């Protein structure tokens, strides 16, 4: 029986096996430690054998072809250091080791079983050989340098998926050659072999060529590749280099087509983009007349990025590259390049992708948008370039998408007012030429832009010690107002020098009315009481300035003799007020500023075509002469005229007029006399019906409907209508019956006309003529029926034009209710500012009367709160101010009697507390101003006795309970405060 032969175990160095294993580790520290350990075995200090060094070289080169973990990284670094170690030894040799660079390169060319790993290994090995600098030794022939370059270029030619990596390796080689003494010689060979292999026309070739030209300015360049031997000389040639298969040989095109079919794609843009764009940014200076001409950053971006990567037919993959490139340069590019980056196709693609959440490119588009906003936040001046790109003529097609994504608002909200001054001219050019297909679209686009600017120019919170910001806001707002006034009231005369300022399409009447309306809205938002800047005055000054330039522009508004005279008088008064504002005491300055506001607003109403504005302007001017000129003498004549003017302003739907009335009334509240308060009281006591409307608005000389545009207070009006919508329930049954009777009368009159036309009118006995002739309509021939048709048409037209009485009553009630609400605003201002004035007590009885007469619950609730606040605001130390006439306790006692008399007749459970507050208020005033409690007690005792004896007395016991509680808790406090 034969014995099995024992297999001999190979002599394996387990330490080296572990080292090679660690070289493929994914941890950097482990790879580095293994590389140091392996290099220590080949160091001359340990006297390595030639076989060991050869084995290590072979093993490292074969390891470059391994795709295991991070093997290529670890083995390439170790190979580089090993070759550098051999180079540094110089004349020191290892016995039996006679390998040179030729043998090492030959190892790189040995084929392995896996083609992909083999090509990657060759590339990593070539890079290691080059980085070791062993090729640049004087003892190494230049042919070996060329041989290694050919290996890299052949990989780039045959394997398109390695082409970019090969180019990247060679660009790093060029940077390393800059440090070599004779690096220009090696760089020249690199460029020559680049052209020999037909790679100079691709993006890798462009990058290599440009880096070589930058690092070695005197390097000889091959001829016949680029115009003037410069890739930046012609934009179309450079664009072709970045176009797929644009400058490739037939063999490379086939390889690229095969790669595309296999679905291989690099998600990152080619590194050559950064090389070219970075060079163009560095060469940002203009070309010299005698020097070589180069394309600009803007030219290349427009052709190669905006018109290529973001073209309509471009694939999602190429658009993805474009978004990555754009995001990078939006963050870092100079301000002058931002407008080119935000090109037409880029903005279109960006907005489309952002608008669709399920889009493939939605996320990267959102990142681009965030990059734009971040750049504006860091550098607000960039907003001018971005807005300029959005408003450029080629960007008008994206207008709807820009508005839908709130792009203007989000950008403008980040800029300061200094930057806004440079942005406004861009919007002005857009307003002039919105590139709209028709007039209706132009009006819509212009209105959208103006509304956006109105929102941006709303007064912002001013930080402490930031007067500069307030001044800049005023400057921007005035600039915007000047633009609107020019467009609203004037038109540019067409000549060769002003073609750019002529609107296209021309401003229609509807467009100018829109401008006027937005002027009033702008003034409403900007007008702040107490501000040194009177924006209505600025608007009037702009109009006056443009009127003087009659050779350039012509006014749209045609003035008659009356209005022209009134405007000249008002302008003279305005100039006088403006000159006196800074030279008088603060109180008088406030009064002058109020009249400047009032006069300016009235002038604007005249220019807006308000039919009653001329009379209003004359009244304001007369009031100014009678009130201001006597104010410094202690006289307040003319205040009743002022109140009538302010009442006419608050009766209109314009919010600007109402705010103006409030500001002026608050300024002159101390000047209001009894006649002025009586005018306000009449409004509160007016019946809420058609008769009351006729009386009230005839008194105020109401303007007719259809006047010029104004900033209608939509929000306040809607609120008033909402509050008054429920007031129909308060209509009395008698009113409903009367309305029904009137509507029945109208219906009967209509039926009578119809019957008369048809010949079927009833006789006195109520019998129908039809009963006597059942077929009377059959007796009509065609001609008679045709003759009857116009009469029937007219009857039904008249019926349709007659408004329903119910609708008229409802509208009348709403008008009076809304007017009362606005008058109550004035009353509230007066009671806050003049609660120590004896005249303020004159409002108590009208307020109580209005509670009784109104059918609107929100008005009665508002009045109750006004009286309650008046009662709480008046303190024991507040003496009455009797500047308007002698104040006597008898007047206050009579007022207390009137309040109690009204409570006896009209008090109710809902408003008993209000009557009680009014009574306690007058009682407090009597005590504070020297009266005694005895008179007050006698009045309350009399009312108590009447409430017990008279069954019709409306006073509730709660009124007396309130009096007792107030008397016990307040008398001692009043006496103590008075004597303190």
Tab-separated table of C-alpha atoms in Angstrom, residues 278-714:
chain	number	residue	atom	x	y	z
A	278	UNK	CA	-12.607	80.585	-13.892
A	279	UNK	CA	-10.205	81.782	-16.582
A	280	UNK	CA	-12.872	84.020	-18.106
A	281	UNK	CA	-13.580	85.574	-14.721
A	282	UNK	CA	-9.866	86.204	-14.200
A	283	UNK	CA	-9.642	87.786	-17.664
A	284	UNK	CA	-12.557	90.083	-16.897
A	285	UNK	CA	-10.728	93.194	-18.080
A	286	UNK	CA	-11.765	94.489	-21.519
A	287	UNK	CA	-9.688	93.523	-24.547
A	288	UNK	CA	-6.999	95.925	-25.659
A	289	UNK	CA	-7.348	97.298	-29.207
A	290	UNK	CA	-3.947	95.963	-30.277
A	291	UNK	CA	-3.980	92.802	-28.180
A	292	UNK	CA	-5.504	89.382	-28.825
A	293	UNK	CA	-9.271	89.398	-28.727
A	294	UNK	CA	-10.932	86.953	-26.330
A	295	UNK	CA	-14.521	86.132	-25.593
A	296	UNK	CA	-16.075	87.317	-22.340
A	297	UNK	CA	-17.669	85.388	-19.539
A	298	UNK	CA	-21.060	86.678	-20.626
A	299	UNK	CA	-20.569	85.503	-24.225
A	300	UNK	CA	-19.523	82.001	-23.274
A	301	UNK	CA	-22.244	81.633	-20.646
A	302	UNK	CA	-24.983	82.717	-23.021
A	303	UNK	CA	-23.909	80.328	-25.767
A	304	UNK	CA	-22.680	77.279	-23.860
A	305	UNK	CA	-24.818	77.322	-20.717
A	306	UNK	CA	-28.017	79.273	-21.230
A	307	UNK	CA	-28.619	78.424	-24.895
A	308	UNK	CA	-27.237	74.877	-24.693
A	309	UNK	CA	-27.596	73.253	-21.292
A	310	UNK	CA	-30.917	75.009	-20.617
A	311	UNK	CA	-32.280	74.803	-24.148
A	312	UNK	CA	-35.808	73.522	-24.630
A	313	UNK	CA	-34.521	70.345	-26.320
A	314	UNK	CA	-31.827	69.731	-23.723
A	315	UNK	CA	-32.073	66.535	-21.678
A	316	UNK	CA	-32.715	66.468	-17.956
A	317	UNK	CA	-29.163	65.266	-17.389
A	318	UNK	CA	-27.642	68.255	-19.142
A	319	UNK	CA	-30.033	70.625	-17.375
A	320	UNK	CA	-28.916	69.059	-14.115
A	321	UNK	CA	-25.333	69.956	-15.024
A	322	UNK	CA	-26.467	73.470	-15.849
A	323	UNK	CA	-28.167	73.897	-12.491
A	324	UNK	CA	-25.056	72.743	-10.654
A	325	UNK	CA	-22.842	75.154	-12.577
A	326	UNK	CA	-25.294	78.042	-12.124
A	327	UNK	CA	-25.658	77.450	-8.393
A	328	UNK	CA	-21.897	77.530	-7.966
A	329	UNK	CA	-21.376	80.794	-9.847
A	330	UNK	CA	-24.457	82.568	-8.501
A	331	UNK	CA	-22.824	82.322	-5.102
A	332	UNK	CA	-19.332	83.502	-6.121
A	333	UNK	CA	-19.409	85.311	-9.480
A	334	UNK	CA	-18.887	89.089	-9.591
A	335	UNK	CA	-21.961	91.274	-9.664
A	336	UNK	CA	-21.407	92.204	-13.311
A	337	UNK	CA	-21.797	88.537	-14.334
A	338	UNK	CA	-25.015	87.815	-12.412
A	339	UNK	CA	-27.313	89.135	-15.124
A	340	UNK	CA	-25.672	86.844	-17.685
A	341	UNK	CA	-26.034	83.850	-15.356
A	342	UNK	CA	-29.743	84.568	-14.935
A	343	UNK	CA	-30.421	84.196	-18.643
A	344	UNK	CA	-33.769	83.718	-20.319
A	345	UNK	CA	-33.586	79.926	-20.633
A	346	UNK	CA	-32.180	79.507	-17.144
A	347	UNK	CA	-35.002	81.508	-15.564
A	348	UNK	CA	-37.596	79.669	-17.631
A	349	UNK	CA	-36.235	76.246	-16.707
A	350	UNK	CA	-35.744	77.268	-13.068
A	351	UNK	CA	-39.312	78.492	-12.638
A	352	UNK	CA	-40.820	75.530	-14.455
A	353	UNK	CA	-38.966	73.051	-12.271
A	354	UNK	CA	-39.708	74.943	-9.054
A	355	UNK	CA	-43.398	75.114	-9.898
A	356	UNK	CA	-43.738	71.305	-10.195
A	357	UNK	CA	-43.025	69.422	-6.988
A	358	UNK	CA	-42.869	66.065	-8.753
A	359	UNK	CA	-40.372	67.248	-11.349
A	360	UNK	CA	-37.101	65.353	-11.693
A	361	UNK	CA	-35.115	68.587	-11.270
A	362	UNK	CA	-37.310	70.193	-8.610
A	363	UNK	CA	-34.823	69.788	-5.771
A	364	UNK	CA	-31.807	71.165	-7.617
A	365	UNK	CA	-33.954	74.045	-8.948
A	366	UNK	CA	-35.072	74.860	-5.413
A	367	UNK	CA	-31.423	74.919	-4.331
A	368	UNK	CA	-30.661	77.389	-7.137
A	369	UNK	CA	-33.509	79.626	-6.021
A	370	UNK	CA	-32.272	79.533	-2.437
A	371	UNK	CA	-28.780	80.403	-3.685
A	372	UNK	CA	-30.178	83.496	-5.404
A	373	UNK	CA	-31.956	84.660	-2.249
A	374	UNK	CA	-28.877	83.934	-0.126
A	375	UNK	CA	-26.679	85.972	-2.460
A	376	UNK	CA	-29.111	88.883	-2.312
A	377	UNK	CA	-29.184	88.648	1.485
A	378	UNK	CA	-25.378	88.730	1.680
A	379	UNK	CA	-24.925	91.334	-1.051
A	380	UNK	CA	-28.097	93.394	-1.654
A	381	UNK	CA	-26.481	95.216	-4.587
A	382	UNK	CA	-26.690	92.007	-6.599
A	383	UNK	CA	-30.482	92.339	-6.595
A	384	UNK	CA	-30.180	95.034	-9.254
A	385	UNK	CA	-28.521	92.612	-11.663
A	386	UNK	CA	-30.993	89.813	-10.884
A	387	UNK	CA	-34.020	92.070	-11.292
A	388	UNK	CA	-32.469	93.378	-14.490
A	389	UNK	CA	-32.235	89.825	-15.800
A	390	UNK	CA	-35.838	89.091	-14.853
A	391	UNK	CA	-37.030	92.285	-16.529
A	392	UNK	CA	-34.833	91.963	-19.607
A	393	UNK	CA	-36.714	91.903	-22.946
A	394	UNK	CA	-35.880	88.255	-23.496
A	395	UNK	CA	-37.326	87.418	-20.077
A	396	UNK	CA	-40.841	88.679	-20.697
A	397	UNK	CA	-41.993	85.215	-21.679
A	398	UNK	CA	-41.400	84.101	-18.090
A	399	UNK	CA	-43.481	86.914	-16.569
A	400	UNK	CA	-46.354	84.695	-15.422
A	401	UNK	CA	-44.012	82.202	-13.778
A	402	UNK	CA	-42.095	85.009	-12.079
A	403	UNK	CA	-45.294	86.400	-10.589
A	404	UNK	CA	-46.621	82.981	-9.576
A	405	UNK	CA	-43.454	82.227	-7.625
A	406	UNK	CA	-43.376	85.672	-5.920
A	407	UNK	CA	-39.848	86.118	-7.216
A	408	UNK	CA	-39.925	89.918	-7.215
A	409	UNK	CA	-41.367	90.144	-3.709
A	410	UNK	CA	-38.872	87.678	-2.227
A	411	UNK	CA	-35.908	89.458	-3.778
A	412	UNK	CA	-37.044	93.010	-3.055
A	413	UNK	CA	-37.839	92.146	0.560
A	414	UNK	CA	-34.115	91.481	1.117
A	415	UNK	CA	-32.724	94.708	-0.340
A	416	UNK	CA	-32.174	98.038	1.326
A	417	UNK	CA	-33.602	101.309	0.106
A	418	UNK	CA	-30.307	102.410	-1.404
A	419	UNK	CA	-30.407	99.430	-3.737
A	420	UNK	CA	-34.086	100.093	-4.450
A	421	UNK	CA	-33.115	103.414	-6.008
A	422	UNK	CA	-31.131	101.536	-8.672
A	423	UNK	CA	-33.904	98.983	-9.185
A	424	UNK	CA	-36.787	101.427	-9.731
A	425	UNK	CA	-35.531	102.590	-13.165
A	426	UNK	CA	-35.600	98.958	-14.299
A	427	UNK	CA	-39.257	98.651	-13.340
A	428	UNK	CA	-39.947	102.009	-14.987
A	429	UNK	CA	-38.612	100.670	-18.295
A	430	UNK	CA	-40.793	97.579	-17.856
A	431	UNK	CA	-43.861	99.784	-17.241
A	432	UNK	CA	-43.100	101.694	-20.417
A	433	UNK	CA	-42.510	98.575	-22.508
A	434	UNK	CA	-43.989	95.407	-21.013
A	435	UNK	CA	-43.737	93.634	-24.402
A	436	UNK	CA	-47.367	92.608	-24.202
A	437	UNK	CA	-49.273	91.324	-27.245
A	438	UNK	CA	-52.234	93.633	-26.652
A	439	UNK	CA	-53.324	96.612	-24.586
A	440	UNK	CA	-55.273	94.536	-22.065
A	441	UNK	CA	-52.260	92.354	-21.259
A	442	UNK	CA	-50.059	95.438	-21.000
A	443	UNK	CA	-52.439	96.984	-18.471
A	444	UNK	CA	-52.460	93.794	-16.427
A	445	UNK	CA	-48.664	93.505	-16.384
A	446	UNK	CA	-48.179	97.148	-15.491
A	447	UNK	CA	-50.676	96.895	-12.671
A	448	UNK	CA	-49.014	93.776	-11.248
A	449	UNK	CA	-45.587	95.414	-11.186
A	450	UNK	CA	-46.878	98.606	-9.565
A	451	UNK	CA	-48.768	96.639	-6.921
A	452	UNK	CA	-45.581	94.716	-6.101
A	453	UNK	CA	-43.667	97.964	-5.651
A	454	UNK	CA	-46.467	99.361	-3.506
A	455	UNK	CA	-46.141	96.378	-1.191
A	456	UNK	CA	-42.370	96.710	-0.988
A	457	UNK	CA	-42.476	100.457	-0.289
A	458	UNK	CA	-44.802	100.189	2.674
A	459	UNK	CA	-43.197	101.896	5.683
A	460	UNK	CA	-40.912	99.440	7.453
A	461	UNK	CA	-40.153	99.448	11.184
A	462	UNK	CA	-37.350	101.901	11.802
A	463	UNK	CA	-34.720	100.705	14.232
A	464	UNK	CA	-33.374	102.930	16.956
A	465	UNK	CA	-30.826	105.502	15.768
A	466	UNK	CA	-31.523	104.675	12.123
A	467	UNK	CA	-32.465	108.074	10.699
A	468	UNK	CA	-30.522	107.131	7.596
A	469	UNK	CA	-32.921	104.309	6.785
A	470	UNK	CA	-35.923	106.625	7.209
A	471	UNK	CA	-34.346	109.188	4.891
A	472	UNK	CA	-33.539	106.574	2.265
A	473	UNK	CA	-37.109	105.256	2.415
A	474	UNK	CA	-38.431	108.751	1.809
A	475	UNK	CA	-36.081	109.159	-1.145
A	476	UNK	CA	-37.169	105.886	-2.748
A	477	UNK	CA	-40.857	106.569	-2.140
A	478	UNK	CA	-40.547	110.031	-3.668
A	479	UNK	CA	-38.769	108.560	-6.679
A	480	UNK	CA	-41.580	106.037	-7.144
A	481	UNK	CA	-44.230	108.757	-6.787
A	482	UNK	CA	-42.438	110.871	-9.388
A	483	UNK	CA	-42.600	107.965	-11.826
A	484	UNK	CA	-46.301	107.374	-11.254
A	485	UNK	CA	-47.234	111.064	-11.527
A	486	UNK	CA	-45.360	111.380	-14.814
A	487	UNK	CA	-47.177	108.399	-16.286
A	488	UNK	CA	-50.594	109.348	-14.871
A	489	UNK	CA	-50.804	113.023	-15.801
A	490	UNK	CA	-48.366	113.541	-18.691
A	491	UNK	CA	-47.291	112.024	-21.967
A	492	UNK	CA	-43.862	112.230	-23.570
A	493	UNK	CA	-43.595	114.121	-26.834
A	494	UNK	CA	-42.303	111.726	-29.486
A	495	UNK	CA	-38.989	112.687	-31.048
A	496	UNK	CA	-35.711	110.973	-31.814
A	497	UNK	CA	-34.207	111.750	-28.403
A	498	UNK	CA	-37.142	110.415	-26.362
A	499	UNK	CA	-38.127	107.209	-28.140
A	500	UNK	CA	-37.040	105.078	-25.192
A	501	UNK	CA	-39.339	107.077	-22.888
A	502	UNK	CA	-42.407	106.617	-25.092
A	503	UNK	CA	-44.656	103.804	-23.819
A	504	UNK	CA	-45.358	100.854	-26.063
A	505	UNK	CA	-48.233	100.173	-26.261
A	506	UNK	CA	-49.339	103.737	-25.397
A	507	UNK	CA	-51.031	104.374	-22.092
A	508	UNK	CA	-54.776	104.049	-22.463
A	509	UNK	CA	-57.279	105.977	-20.367
A	510	UNK	CA	-57.810	102.857	-18.242
A	511	UNK	CA	-54.059	102.626	-17.671
A	512	UNK	CA	-53.825	106.240	-16.570
A	513	UNK	CA	-56.782	105.778	-14.235
A	514	UNK	CA	-54.929	102.807	-12.766
A	515	UNK	CA	-51.865	105.002	-12.251
A	516	UNK	CA	-53.976	107.630	-10.468
A	517	UNK	CA	-55.571	105.020	-8.257
A	518	UNK	CA	-52.175	103.587	-7.323
A	519	UNK	CA	-50.874	107.068	-6.521
A	520	UNK	CA	-53.632	107.501	-3.970
A	521	UNK	CA	-52.995	104.016	-2.599
A	522	UNK	CA	-49.301	104.774	-2.308
A	523	UNK	CA	-49.999	108.023	-0.484
A	524	UNK	CA	-52.389	106.197	1.836
A	525	UNK	CA	-49.702	103.678	2.780
A	526	UNK	CA	-46.926	106.237	3.116
A	527	UNK	CA	-48.708	109.076	4.893
A	528	UNK	CA	-47.759	109.008	8.560
A	529	UNK	CA	-48.978	111.688	10.907
A	530	UNK	CA	-46.190	113.745	12.345
A	531	UNK	CA	-43.759	112.814	9.586
A	532	UNK	CA	-41.597	115.611	8.252
A	533	UNK	CA	-42.155	114.282	4.748
A	534	UNK	CA	-45.570	115.100	3.322
A	535	UNK	CA	-45.871	112.636	0.452
A	536	UNK	CA	-48.997	114.251	-1.060
A	537	UNK	CA	-47.018	117.488	-1.173
A	538	UNK	CA	-44.178	115.660	-2.949
A	539	UNK	CA	-46.646	114.325	-5.522
A	540	UNK	CA	-48.026	117.806	-6.159
A	541	UNK	CA	-44.478	119.166	-6.513
A	542	UNK	CA	-43.739	116.493	-9.089
A	543	UNK	CA	-46.786	117.483	-11.106
A	544	UNK	CA	-45.810	121.146	-10.883
A	545	UNK	CA	-42.256	120.308	-11.994
A	546	UNK	CA	-43.432	118.326	-15.008
A	547	UNK	CA	-45.837	121.087	-16.008
A	548	UNK	CA	-42.870	123.424	-16.452
A	549	UNK	CA	-41.220	121.042	-18.925
A	550	UNK	CA	-43.792	121.631	-21.649
A	551	UNK	CA	-41.163	121.242	-24.357
A	552	UNK	CA	-40.609	117.586	-23.412
A	553	UNK	CA	-43.983	116.406	-22.177
A	554	UNK	CA	-47.599	117.474	-22.433
A	555	UNK	CA	-50.261	117.316	-19.739
A	556	UNK	CA	-53.119	114.884	-20.123
A	557	UNK	CA	-55.344	116.862	-17.748
A	558	UNK	CA	-57.011	119.851	-19.373
A	559	UNK	CA	-57.516	122.744	-16.986
A	560	UNK	CA	-60.290	125.283	-17.400
A	561	UNK	CA	-59.991	128.844	-16.182
A	562	UNK	CA	-61.644	128.134	-12.846
A	563	UNK	CA	-59.588	125.080	-11.947
A	564	UNK	CA	-56.382	126.692	-13.181
A	565	UNK	CA	-56.981	129.709	-10.967
A	566	UNK	CA	-57.770	127.531	-7.958
A	567	UNK	CA	-54.639	125.419	-8.482
A	568	UNK	CA	-52.447	128.524	-8.752
A	569	UNK	CA	-53.882	129.870	-5.496
A	570	UNK	CA	-53.349	126.531	-3.787
A	571	UNK	CA	-49.792	126.227	-5.085
A	572	UNK	CA	-49.004	129.738	-3.834
A	573	UNK	CA	-50.358	128.819	-0.400
A	574	UNK	CA	-48.397	125.559	-0.396
A	575	UNK	CA	-45.128	127.307	-1.133
A	576	UNK	CA	-45.805	129.811	1.617
A	577	UNK	CA	-46.638	127.047	4.108
A	578	UNK	CA	-43.527	125.096	3.143
A	579	UNK	CA	-41.318	128.138	3.653
A	580	UNK	CA	-42.809	128.863	7.105
A	581	UNK	CA	-42.723	125.319	8.515
A	582	UNK	CA	-39.177	125.469	9.832
A	583	UNK	CA	-39.329	129.016	11.158
A	584	UNK	CA	-42.152	128.821	13.717
A	585	UNK	CA	-42.878	127.013	16.957
A	586	UNK	CA	-43.577	123.240	16.894
A	587	UNK	CA	-47.316	123.601	17.473
A	588	UNK	CA	-47.748	125.993	14.582
A	589	UNK	CA	-45.511	123.762	12.424
A	590	UNK	CA	-47.890	120.888	13.042
A	591	UNK	CA	-50.837	123.051	12.031
A	592	UNK	CA	-49.113	124.212	8.847
A	593	UNK	CA	-48.161	120.650	8.001
A	594	UNK	CA	-51.785	119.590	8.407
A	595	UNK	CA	-52.989	122.262	5.986
A	596	UNK	CA	-50.197	121.364	3.565
A	597	UNK	CA	-51.490	117.815	3.627
A	598	UNK	CA	-55.083	118.959	3.139
A	599	UNK	CA	-54.268	121.346	0.286
A	600	UNK	CA	-52.052	118.799	-1.483
A	601	UNK	CA	-54.726	116.140	-1.288
A	602	UNK	CA	-57.334	118.539	-2.654
A	603	UNK	CA	-55.054	119.469	-5.573
A	604	UNK	CA	-54.592	115.796	-6.409
A	605	UNK	CA	-58.369	115.357	-6.431
A	606	UNK	CA	-58.616	118.191	-8.968
A	607	UNK	CA	-56.036	116.534	-11.230
A	608	UNK	CA	-57.887	113.231	-10.859
A	609	UNK	CA	-60.973	114.833	-12.399
A	610	UNK	CA	-63.172	114.951	-9.296
A	611	UNK	CA	-66.074	117.237	-10.238
A	612	UNK	CA	-66.384	118.697	-6.730
A	613	UNK	CA	-62.650	118.949	-6.082
A	614	UNK	CA	-62.356	122.534	-7.333
A	615	UNK	CA	-64.980	123.737	-4.854
A	616	UNK	CA	-63.310	121.677	-2.156
A	617	UNK	CA	-59.941	123.232	-2.970
A	618	UNK	CA	-61.382	126.745	-2.740
A	619	UNK	CA	-63.027	125.934	0.591
A	620	UNK	CA	-59.782	124.538	1.979
A	621	UNK	CA	-57.908	127.629	0.842
A	622	UNK	CA	-60.483	129.958	2.418
A	623	UNK	CA	-60.436	127.915	5.629
A	624	UNK	CA	-56.643	128.164	5.707
A	625	UNK	CA	-56.806	131.932	5.408
A	626	UNK	CA	-59.465	132.296	8.092
A	627	UNK	CA	-58.139	129.691	10.551
A	628	UNK	CA	-54.350	129.795	10.371
A	629	UNK	CA	-54.003	133.561	10.165
A	630	UNK	CA	-56.146	134.017	13.298
A	631	UNK	CA	-54.760	131.035	15.214
A	632	UNK	CA	-51.765	132.945	16.554
A	633	UNK	CA	-54.158	135.633	17.830
A	634	UNK	CA	-56.100	133.151	19.961
A	635	UNK	CA	-59.102	133.163	17.627
A	636	UNK	CA	-60.663	130.026	16.214
A	637	UNK	CA	-62.993	131.424	13.601
A	638	UNK	CA	-63.428	129.103	10.646
A	639	UNK	CA	-63.379	125.837	12.573
A	640	UNK	CA	-66.984	125.113	11.614
A	641	UNK	CA	-65.953	125.402	7.941
A	642	UNK	CA	-63.093	123.005	8.590
A	643	UNK	CA	-65.456	120.484	10.165
A	644	UNK	CA	-67.759	120.659	7.136
A	645	UNK	CA	-64.791	120.063	4.848
A	646	UNK	CA	-63.607	117.093	6.881
A	647	UNK	CA	-67.123	115.627	6.981
A	648	UNK	CA	-67.269	115.823	3.201
A	649	UNK	CA	-63.934	113.984	3.037
A	650	UNK	CA	-64.907	111.145	5.356
A	651	UNK	CA	-68.175	110.683	3.449
A	652	UNK	CA	-66.202	109.526	0.414
A	653	UNK	CA	-64.886	105.993	-0.099
A	654	UNK	CA	-61.243	107.096	-0.413
A	655	UNK	CA	-59.124	105.860	2.469
A	656	UNK	CA	-56.569	108.593	1.774
A	657	UNK	CA	-59.221	111.290	2.247
A	658	UNK	CA	-60.350	109.673	5.474
A	659	UNK	CA	-56.818	109.445	6.855
A	660	UNK	CA	-56.215	113.033	5.840
A	661	UNK	CA	-59.402	114.101	7.606
A	662	UNK	CA	-58.391	112.221	10.764
A	663	UNK	CA	-54.919	113.768	10.853
A	664	UNK	CA	-56.181	117.293	10.243
A	665	UNK	CA	-59.026	116.920	12.748
A	666	UNK	CA	-56.648	115.677	15.424
A	667	UNK	CA	-54.351	118.637	14.813
A	668	UNK	CA	-57.161	121.211	15.070
A	669	UNK	CA	-59.279	119.450	17.686
A	670	UNK	CA	-58.667	122.267	20.161
A	671	UNK	CA	-59.986	124.782	17.603
A	672	UNK	CA	-63.337	123.061	17.093
A	673	UNK	CA	-66.184	125.179	18.443
A	674	UNK	CA	-69.765	124.355	19.344
A	675	UNK	CA	-70.963	124.893	15.769
A	676	UNK	CA	-68.448	122.373	14.468
A	677	UNK	CA	-69.520	119.771	17.015
A	678	UNK	CA	-73.137	120.470	16.148
A	679	UNK	CA	-72.420	119.548	12.520
A	680	UNK	CA	-71.098	116.195	13.680
A	681	UNK	CA	-74.048	115.720	16.001
A	682	UNK	CA	-76.521	116.219	13.163
A	683	UNK	CA	-75.016	113.259	11.354
A	684	UNK	CA	-75.357	111.028	14.411
A	685	UNK	CA	-78.996	112.039	14.863
A	686	UNK	CA	-79.938	111.489	11.214
A	687	UNK	CA	-82.579	108.875	10.397
A	688	UNK	CA	-81.209	105.825	8.575
A	689	UNK	CA	-83.556	105.949	5.589
A	690	UNK	CA	-83.945	107.587	2.197
A	691	UNK	CA	-85.146	110.858	3.694
A	692	UNK	CA	-82.167	111.022	6.018
A	693	UNK	CA	-79.797	110.294	3.148
A	694	UNK	CA	-81.306	113.059	1.019
A	695	UNK	CA	-81.046	115.584	3.836
A	696	UNK	CA	-77.529	114.635	4.856
A	697	UNK	CA	-75.793	114.345	1.490
A	698	UNK	CA	-77.571	117.380	0.113
A	699	UNK	CA	-76.095	119.255	3.020
A	700	UNK	CA	-72.609	117.880	2.250
A	701	UNK	CA	-73.024	118.440	-1.511
A	702	UNK	CA	-72.242	114.823	-2.297
A	703	UNK	CA	-70.228	114.152	-5.410
A	704	UNK	CA	-71.988	112.108	-8.112
A	705	UNK	CA	-71.053	108.550	-8.812
A	706	UNK	CA	-68.581	107.714	-11.525
A	707	UNK	CA	-65.993	110.340	-10.573
A	708	UNK	CA	-62.275	109.863	-10.906
A	709	UNK	CA	-60.573	106.836	-9.469
A	710	UNK	CA	-59.619	106.817	-5.828
A	711	UNK	CA	-58.111	104.510	-3.311
A	712	UNK	CA	-61.394	103.002	-2.174
A	713	UNK	CA	-61.088	101.632	1.320
A	714	UNK	CA	-61.923	98.050	0.391
